[in-house]
PDB file of C-alpha atoms in Angstrom:
ATOM      1  CA  MET A   9       0.201  -0.304  -0.072  1.00 74.00           C
ATOM      2  CA  PHE A  10       2.579   2.329   0.934  1.00 72.00           C
ATOM      3  CA  LEU A  11       4.564   1.261  -2.046  1.00 74.00           C
ATOM      4  CA  PHE A  12       1.517   2.827  -4.480  1.00 74.00           C
ATOM      5  CA  VAL A  13       0.703   6.088  -2.523  1.00 76.00           C
ATOM      6  CA  PHE A  14       4.224   6.599  -2.832  1.00 74.00           C
ATOM      7  CA  LEU A  15       4.666   5.813  -7.006  1.00 75.00           C
ATOM      8  CA  ILE A  16       1.035   7.831  -6.907  1.00 79.00           C
ATOM      9  CA  PHE A  17       3.320  11.066  -5.253  1.00 78.00           C
ATOM     10  CA  LEU A  18       6.233  10.117  -7.622  1.00 74.00           C
ATOM     11  CA  VAL A  19       3.352  10.614 -10.585  1.00 78.00           C
ATOM     12  CA  LEU A  20       2.184  13.473  -9.560  1.00 79.00           C
ATOM     13  CA  LEU A  21       5.461  15.095  -9.089  1.00 78.00           C
ATOM     14  CA  THR A  22       6.681  14.664 -12.115  1.00 83.00           C
ATOM     15  CA  TYR A  23       3.417  15.983 -13.725  1.00 79.00           C
ATOM     16  CA  HIS A  24       3.641  19.240 -11.297  1.00 81.00           C
ATOM     17  CA  ILE A  25       7.285  19.624 -12.387  1.00 83.00           C
ATOM     18  CA  LYS A  26       6.962  19.760 -16.007  1.00 81.00           C
ATOM     19  CA  LYS A  27       4.187  21.825 -16.138  1.00 81.00           C
ATOM     20  CA  SER A  28       5.856  24.269 -14.105  1.00 80.00           C
ATOM     21  CA  LYS A  29       9.435  23.713 -16.229  1.00 80.00           C
ATOM     22  CA  SER A  30       7.017  24.235 -18.965  1.00 78.00           C
ATOM     23  CA  HIS A  31       5.113  27.262 -17.430  1.00 78.00           C
ATOM     24  CA  GLN A  32       8.811  29.025 -17.218  1.00 85.00           C
ATOM     25  CA  GLN A  33      10.089  28.474 -20.657  1.00 83.00           C
ATOM     26  CA  LYS A  34       7.273  29.998 -21.910  1.00 80.00           C
ATOM     27  CA  VAL A  35       7.543  32.994 -19.581  1.00 76.00           C
ATOM     28  CA  ILE A  36      11.201  32.882 -20.946  1.00 80.00           C
ATOM     29  CA  GLN A  37      10.252  32.996 -24.383  1.00 82.00           C
ATOM     30  CA  ASP A  38       8.050  35.548 -24.523  1.00 74.00           C
ATOM     31  CA  PHE A  39      10.327  37.765 -23.022  1.00 75.00           C
ATOM     32  CA  LEU A  40      12.830  37.577 -25.779  1.00 77.00           C
ATOM     33  CA  ASP A  41      10.512  37.716 -28.021  1.00 76.00           C
ATOM     34  CA  LYS A  42       9.382  41.003 -26.602  1.00 76.00           C
ATOM     35  CA  GLU A  43      12.694  42.575 -25.915  1.00 80.00           C
ATOM     36  CA  GLN A  44      13.987  41.117 -29.834  1.00 83.00           C
ATOM     37  CA  ALA A  45      10.731  42.991 -31.041  1.00 78.00           C
ATOM     38  CA  ALA A  46      11.948  45.928 -28.631  1.00 78.00           C
ATOM     39  CA  ASN A  47      15.580  45.789 -29.617  1.00 82.00           C
ATOM     40  CA  HIS A  48      14.067  46.326 -33.413  1.00 85.00           C
ATOM     41  CA  THR A  49      11.635  49.431 -32.628  1.00 87.00           C
ATOM     42  CA  ARG A  50      12.848  52.477 -34.877  1.00 90.00           C
ATOM     43  CA  LYS A  51      13.293  55.501 -33.102  1.00 92.00           C
ATOM     44  CA  GLN A  52      10.105  57.087 -31.903  1.00 92.00           C
ATOM     45  CA  ASP A  53       9.431  61.371 -30.688  1.00 94.00           C
ATOM     46  CA  ILE A  54       9.854  61.854 -27.798  1.00 95.00           C
ATOM     47  CA  SER A  55       9.029  65.560 -27.297  1.00 94.00           C
ATOM     48  CA  GLN A  56       5.855  65.227 -26.923  1.00 93.00           C
ATOM     49  CA  LEU A  57       5.801  63.061 -23.259  1.00 94.00           C
ATOM     50  CA  ASN A  58       5.240  64.481 -20.110  1.00 93.00           C
ATOM     51  CA  TYR A  59       8.693  66.245 -18.905  1.00 96.00           C
ATOM     52  CA  ILE A  60       9.005  67.786 -16.004  1.00 96.00           C
ATOM     53  CA  THR A  61       9.227  71.000 -14.835  1.00 94.00           C
ATOM     54  CA  ILE A  62      10.403  72.414 -11.619  1.00 94.00           C
ATOM     55  CA  PRO A  63       8.748  75.372 -10.645  1.00 93.00           C
ATOM     56  CA  TRP A  64      11.825  77.771  -9.979  1.00 93.00           C
ATOM     57  CA  GLU A  65       9.782  80.772 -10.266  1.00 93.00           C
ATOM     58  CA  LYS A  66       8.253  79.942  -6.490  1.00 90.00           C
ATOM     59  CA  LEU A  67      12.314  78.918  -4.781  1.00 91.00           C
ATOM     60  CA  PRO A  68      13.851  81.801  -2.948  1.00 91.00           C
ATOM     61  CA  GLU A  69      17.083  82.221  -5.330  1.00 87.00           C
ATOM     62  CA  ASN A  70      18.848  83.348  -2.388  1.00 89.00           C
ATOM     63  CA  VAL A  71      18.429  81.317   0.521  1.00 92.00           C
ATOM     64  CA  GLU A  72      21.925  79.272   1.235  1.00 93.00           C
ATOM     65  CA  THR A  73      21.125  75.820   2.185  1.00 94.00           C
ATOM     66  CA  PRO A  74      23.610  72.707   2.111  1.00 95.00           C
ATOM     67  CA  SER A  75      21.738  71.110  -0.792  1.00 94.00           C
ATOM     68  CA  LYS A  76      20.552  74.283  -2.480  1.00 94.00           C
ATOM     69  CA  ASN A  77      23.668  73.857  -5.256  1.00 94.00           C
ATOM     70  CA  ALA A  78      22.319  70.311  -6.208  1.00 95.00           C
ATOM     71  CA  PHE A  79      19.055  70.840  -6.415  1.00 95.00           C
ATOM     72  CA  TRP A  80      19.412  74.272  -8.645  1.00 95.00           C
ATOM     73  CA  ALA A  81      21.676  71.990 -10.449  1.00 95.00           C
ATOM     74  CA  LEU A  82      18.902  70.670 -12.324  1.00 96.00           C
ATOM     75  CA  GLN A  83      17.591  73.295 -13.378  1.00 94.00           C
ATOM     76  CA  ASN A  84      19.056  72.738 -16.782  1.00 93.00           C
ATOM     77  CA  LYS A  85      18.750  69.257 -17.013  1.00 96.00           C
ATOM     78  CA  SER A  86      15.280  67.211 -18.591  1.00 97.00           C
ATOM     79  CA  LEU A  87      13.312  64.884 -16.138  1.00 97.00           C
ATOM     80  CA  LEU A  88      10.886  62.287 -16.390  1.00 97.00           C
ATOM     81  CA  ASN A  89       9.235  59.653 -13.878  1.00 95.00           C
ATOM     82  CA  LEU A  90       9.310  56.473 -15.479  1.00 94.00           C
ATOM     83  CA  THR A  91       8.949  54.628 -12.394  1.00 89.00           C
ATOM     84  CA  GLY A  92       7.714  51.012 -12.886  1.00 87.00           C
ATOM     85  CA  ILE A  93       8.551  50.779 -16.944  1.00 91.00           C
ATOM     86  CA  SER A  94      10.914  48.575 -17.670  1.00 92.00           C
ATOM     87  CA  ASN A  95      13.586  49.224 -20.648  1.00 93.00           C
ATOM     88  CA  THR A  96      12.156  46.496 -22.607  1.00 93.00           C
ATOM     89  CA  ASP A  97       8.841  48.553 -22.688  1.00 93.00           C
ATOM     90  CA  LEU A  98      10.653  52.055 -23.617  1.00 94.00           C
ATOM     91  CA  LYS A  99      12.395  50.349 -25.887  1.00 93.00           C
ATOM     92  CA  LEU A 100       9.233  48.748 -27.380  1.00 92.00           C
ATOM     93  CA  GLN A 101       7.398  51.832 -27.148  1.00 93.00           C
ATOM     94  CA  TYR A 102      10.136  54.578 -28.245  1.00 95.00           C
ATOM     95  CA  GLY A 103      13.110  53.299 -29.749  1.00 94.00           C
ATOM     96  CA  VAL A 104      16.299  51.375 -28.490  1.00 92.00           C
ATOM     97  CA  ALA A 105      17.770  54.670 -29.419  1.00 94.00           C
ATOM     98  CA  ASN A 106      16.112  56.784 -27.091  1.00 95.00           C
ATOM     99  CA  LEU A 107      16.455  54.622 -24.026  1.00 94.00           C
ATOM    100  CA  GLU A 108      20.167  56.363 -23.096  1.00 95.00           C
ATOM    101  CA  LEU A 109      18.260  59.769 -23.396  1.00 96.00           C
ATOM    102  CA  LEU A 110      15.350  57.963 -21.061  1.00 96.00           C
ATOM    103  CA  SER A 111      17.295  56.609 -18.683  1.00 96.00           C
ATOM    104  CA  GLU A 112      18.906  59.837 -18.146  1.00 97.00           C
ATOM    105  CA  TYR A 113      16.016  61.806 -18.064  1.00 97.00           C
ATOM    106  CA  ASP A 114      14.512  59.334 -15.518  1.00 97.00           C
ATOM    107  CA  ALA A 115      17.964  59.616 -13.329  1.00 97.00           C
ATOM    108  CA  ASN A 116      17.380  63.382 -13.091  1.00 97.00           C
ATOM    109  CA  PHE A 117      14.071  62.778 -11.702  1.00 97.00           C
ATOM    110  CA  THR A 118      15.172  60.165  -9.839  1.00 96.00           C
ATOM    111  CA  GLU A 119      17.965  62.889  -8.514  1.00 97.00           C
ATOM    112  CA  MET A 120      15.461  65.373  -7.809  1.00 97.00           C
ATOM    113  CA  VAL A 121      12.919  62.942  -5.860  1.00 96.00           C
ATOM    114  CA  SER A 122      15.953  62.398  -3.728  1.00 96.00           C
ATOM    115  CA  LEU A 123      17.187  66.189  -3.296  1.00 97.00           C
ATOM    116  CA  LEU A 124      13.359  67.312  -2.780  1.00 97.00           C
ATOM    117  CA  PRO A 125      12.818  66.664   1.076  1.00 97.00           C
ATOM    118  CA  THR A 126      16.213  67.093   2.031  1.00 97.00           C
ATOM    119  CA  TYR A 127      15.610  71.040   0.135  1.00 97.00           C
ATOM    120  CA  ALA A 128      12.219  71.511   1.306  1.00 97.00           C
ATOM    121  CA  GLY A 129      13.073  70.803   4.887  1.00 97.00           C
ATOM    122  CA  GLU A 130      16.174  72.941   4.990  1.00 97.00           C
ATOM    123  CA  LEU A 131      14.350  75.552   3.508  1.00 97.00           C
ATOM    124  CA  ILE A 132      11.406  74.796   6.971  1.00 96.00           C
ATOM    125  CA  GLU A 133      14.450  75.367   8.706  1.00 96.00           C
ATOM    126  CA  GLN A 134      15.505  78.638   7.457  1.00 95.00           C
ATOM    127  CA  GLY A 135      12.005  80.270   8.019  1.00 95.00           C
ATOM    128  CA  TYR A 136      10.931  79.710   4.366  1.00 96.00           C
ATOM    129  CA  THR A 137       8.111  76.824   5.187  1.00 96.00           C
ATOM    130  CA  SER A 138       5.521  78.382   2.430  1.00 95.00           C
ATOM    131  CA  HIS A 139       8.447  78.086  -0.482  1.00 96.00           C
ATOM    132  CA  ALA A 140       8.865  74.209   1.474  1.00 96.00           C
ATOM    133  CA  LYS A 141       4.861  73.556   0.711  1.00 96.00           C
ATOM    134  CA  ASP A 142       5.138  74.902  -2.784  1.00 96.00           C
ATOM    135  CA  LEU A 143       7.901  72.409  -3.189  1.00 96.00           C
ATOM    136  CA  LEU A 144       6.614  69.932  -1.702  1.00 97.00           C
ATOM    137  CA  GLU A 145       2.877  69.865  -3.144  1.00 96.00           C
ATOM    138  CA  PHE A 146       5.233  69.795  -6.550  1.00 96.00           C
ATOM    139  CA  GLY A 147       6.441  66.392  -6.075  1.00 96.00           C
ATOM    140  CA  VAL A 148       3.534  65.108  -5.230  1.00 95.00           C
ATOM    141  CA  SER A 149       2.045  66.251  -8.072  1.00 94.00           C
ATOM    142  CA  CYS A 150       4.620  64.947 -10.365  1.00 93.00           C
ATOM    143  CA  GLN A 151       4.469  61.701  -8.353  1.00 92.00           C
ATOM    144  CA  ALA A 152       7.242  61.406  -6.476  1.00 93.00           C
ATOM    145  CA  ASP A 153       7.544  58.077  -4.731  1.00 90.00           C
ATOM    146  CA  SER A 154       9.539  59.272  -1.632  1.00 92.00           C
ATOM    147  CA  ARG A 155       7.744  59.172   1.690  1.00 92.00           C
ATOM    148  CA  LYS A 156       9.362  61.896   3.249  1.00 95.00           C
ATOM    149  CA  ILE A 157       7.537  64.403   1.054  1.00 96.00           C
ATOM    150  CA  TYR A 158       4.108  62.897   1.530  1.00 94.00           C
ATOM    151  CA  PHE A 159       5.235  63.308   5.905  1.00 94.00           C
ATOM    152  CA  LEU A 160       6.638  66.531   5.828  1.00 96.00           C
ATOM    153  CA  LEU A 161       3.535  68.399   3.739  1.00 96.00           C
ATOM    154  CA  ALA A 162       1.519  66.367   5.954  1.00 95.00           C
ATOM    155  CA  ASP A 163       3.431  68.262   8.715  1.00 95.00           C
ATOM    156  CA  ILE A 164       2.913  71.503   6.932  1.00 96.00           C
ATOM    157  CA  TYR A 165      -0.040  70.993   6.413  1.00 95.00           C
ATOM    158  CA  LYS A 166      -1.090  69.910  10.433  1.00 94.00           C
ATOM    159  CA  GLN A 167       0.897  73.149  11.844  1.00 94.00           C
ATOM    160  CA  GLN A 168      -1.002  75.529   9.322  1.00 94.00           C
ATOM    161  CA  GLY A 169      -4.572  73.717  10.374  1.00 93.00           C
ATOM    162  CA  GLU A 170      -5.351  72.419   6.819  1.00 92.00           C
ATOM    163  CA  THR A 171      -5.587  68.926   8.211  1.00 88.00           C
ATOM    164  CA  SER A 172      -8.159  68.819   5.681  1.00 89.00           C
ATOM    165  CA  LYS A 173      -5.900  68.639   3.106  1.00 92.00           C
ATOM    166  CA  ILE A 174      -4.375  65.184   4.373  1.00 90.00           C
ATOM    167  CA  SER A 175      -7.338  63.287   2.623  1.00 90.00           C
ATOM    168  CA  PHE A 176      -5.860  64.289  -0.456  1.00 91.00           C
ATOM    169  CA  LEU A 177      -2.435  63.560   0.573  1.00 91.00           C
ATOM    170  CA  ILE A 178      -3.634  59.998   0.894  1.00 90.00           C
ATOM    171  CA  ASP A 179      -6.036  60.076  -2.747  1.00 91.00           C
ATOM    172  CA  GLN A 180      -2.529  60.879  -4.539  1.00 91.00           C
ATOM    173  CA  ALA A 181      -0.869  58.168  -2.571  1.00 89.00           C
ATOM    174  CA  GLN A 182      -3.034  54.893  -4.339  1.00 90.00           C
ATOM    175  CA  ASN A 183      -0.713  56.461  -7.371  1.00 87.00           C
ATOM    176  CA  LEU A 184       2.031  55.196  -5.901  1.00 86.00           C
ATOM    177  CA  PRO A 185       4.339  51.746  -6.228  1.00 84.00           C
ATOM    178  CA  GLU A 186       3.161  48.996  -3.840  1.00 84.00           C
ATOM    179  CA  LEU A 187       6.077  49.490  -1.081  1.00 81.00           C
ATOM    180  CA  THR A 188       6.076  53.508  -1.094  1.00 85.00           C
ATOM    181  CA  LYS A 189       2.024  53.246  -1.240  1.00 85.00           C
ATOM    182  CA  GLN A 190       1.266  51.106   1.783  1.00 88.00           C
ATOM    183  CA  ALA A 191       4.343  52.799   4.139  1.00 85.00           C
ATOM    184  CA  VAL A 192       2.445  56.327   3.028  1.00 87.00           C
ATOM    185  CA  LEU A 193      -0.689  55.524   3.869  1.00 87.00           C
ATOM    186  CA  ASN A 194      -0.507  53.550   7.004  1.00 86.00           C
ATOM    187  CA  GLN A 195       1.367  56.974   8.261  1.00 84.00           C
ATOM    188  CA  LEU A 196      -0.879  59.559   6.713  1.00 83.00           C
ATOM    189  CA  SER A 197      -3.958  57.654   8.668  1.00 79.00           C
ATOM    190  CA  VAL A 198      -2.385  57.993  11.650  1.00 70.00           C
ATOM    191  CA  SER A 199      -2.122  61.556  11.417  1.00 61.00           C
TER     192      SER A 199
END
């Protein structure tokens, strides 16, 4: 009896292993086919993409902070939020010839997202809370996936008695990548 059950177990195990290998091979082949198509996509016009423009006019030019120069160095750079889009998808949509440029624009955006809360915090420390608020609201509007941006802005809203705006932040956080979204939603719901 034990031998019979063991044989059935082996047959089922073999079946599931073969099924899993077959599925894995299909996934790999689908990826390779997509990558090959992406590598043969002609260059597309990227001038109409949703480029991000930092609202420089809302920032104090003559306030020196430790991160000001790094943040302001982004002034003449192109920024695109390409979070969550794979290189294969970028090549497929815009052509392999645009990949390096799009990657650079995305890197500029990522740099802006990492500098923005630091610079805003420094503006707050120096008494430029309204400028920091504008900058943080800009970060939220371009779906920057930094928890610090949301938390700093929520703190400003609380300090200024604008707690009703926290529900706006919660709505905006719904569009963030899953890991960031959950952390932001958890923190904001406690606020």
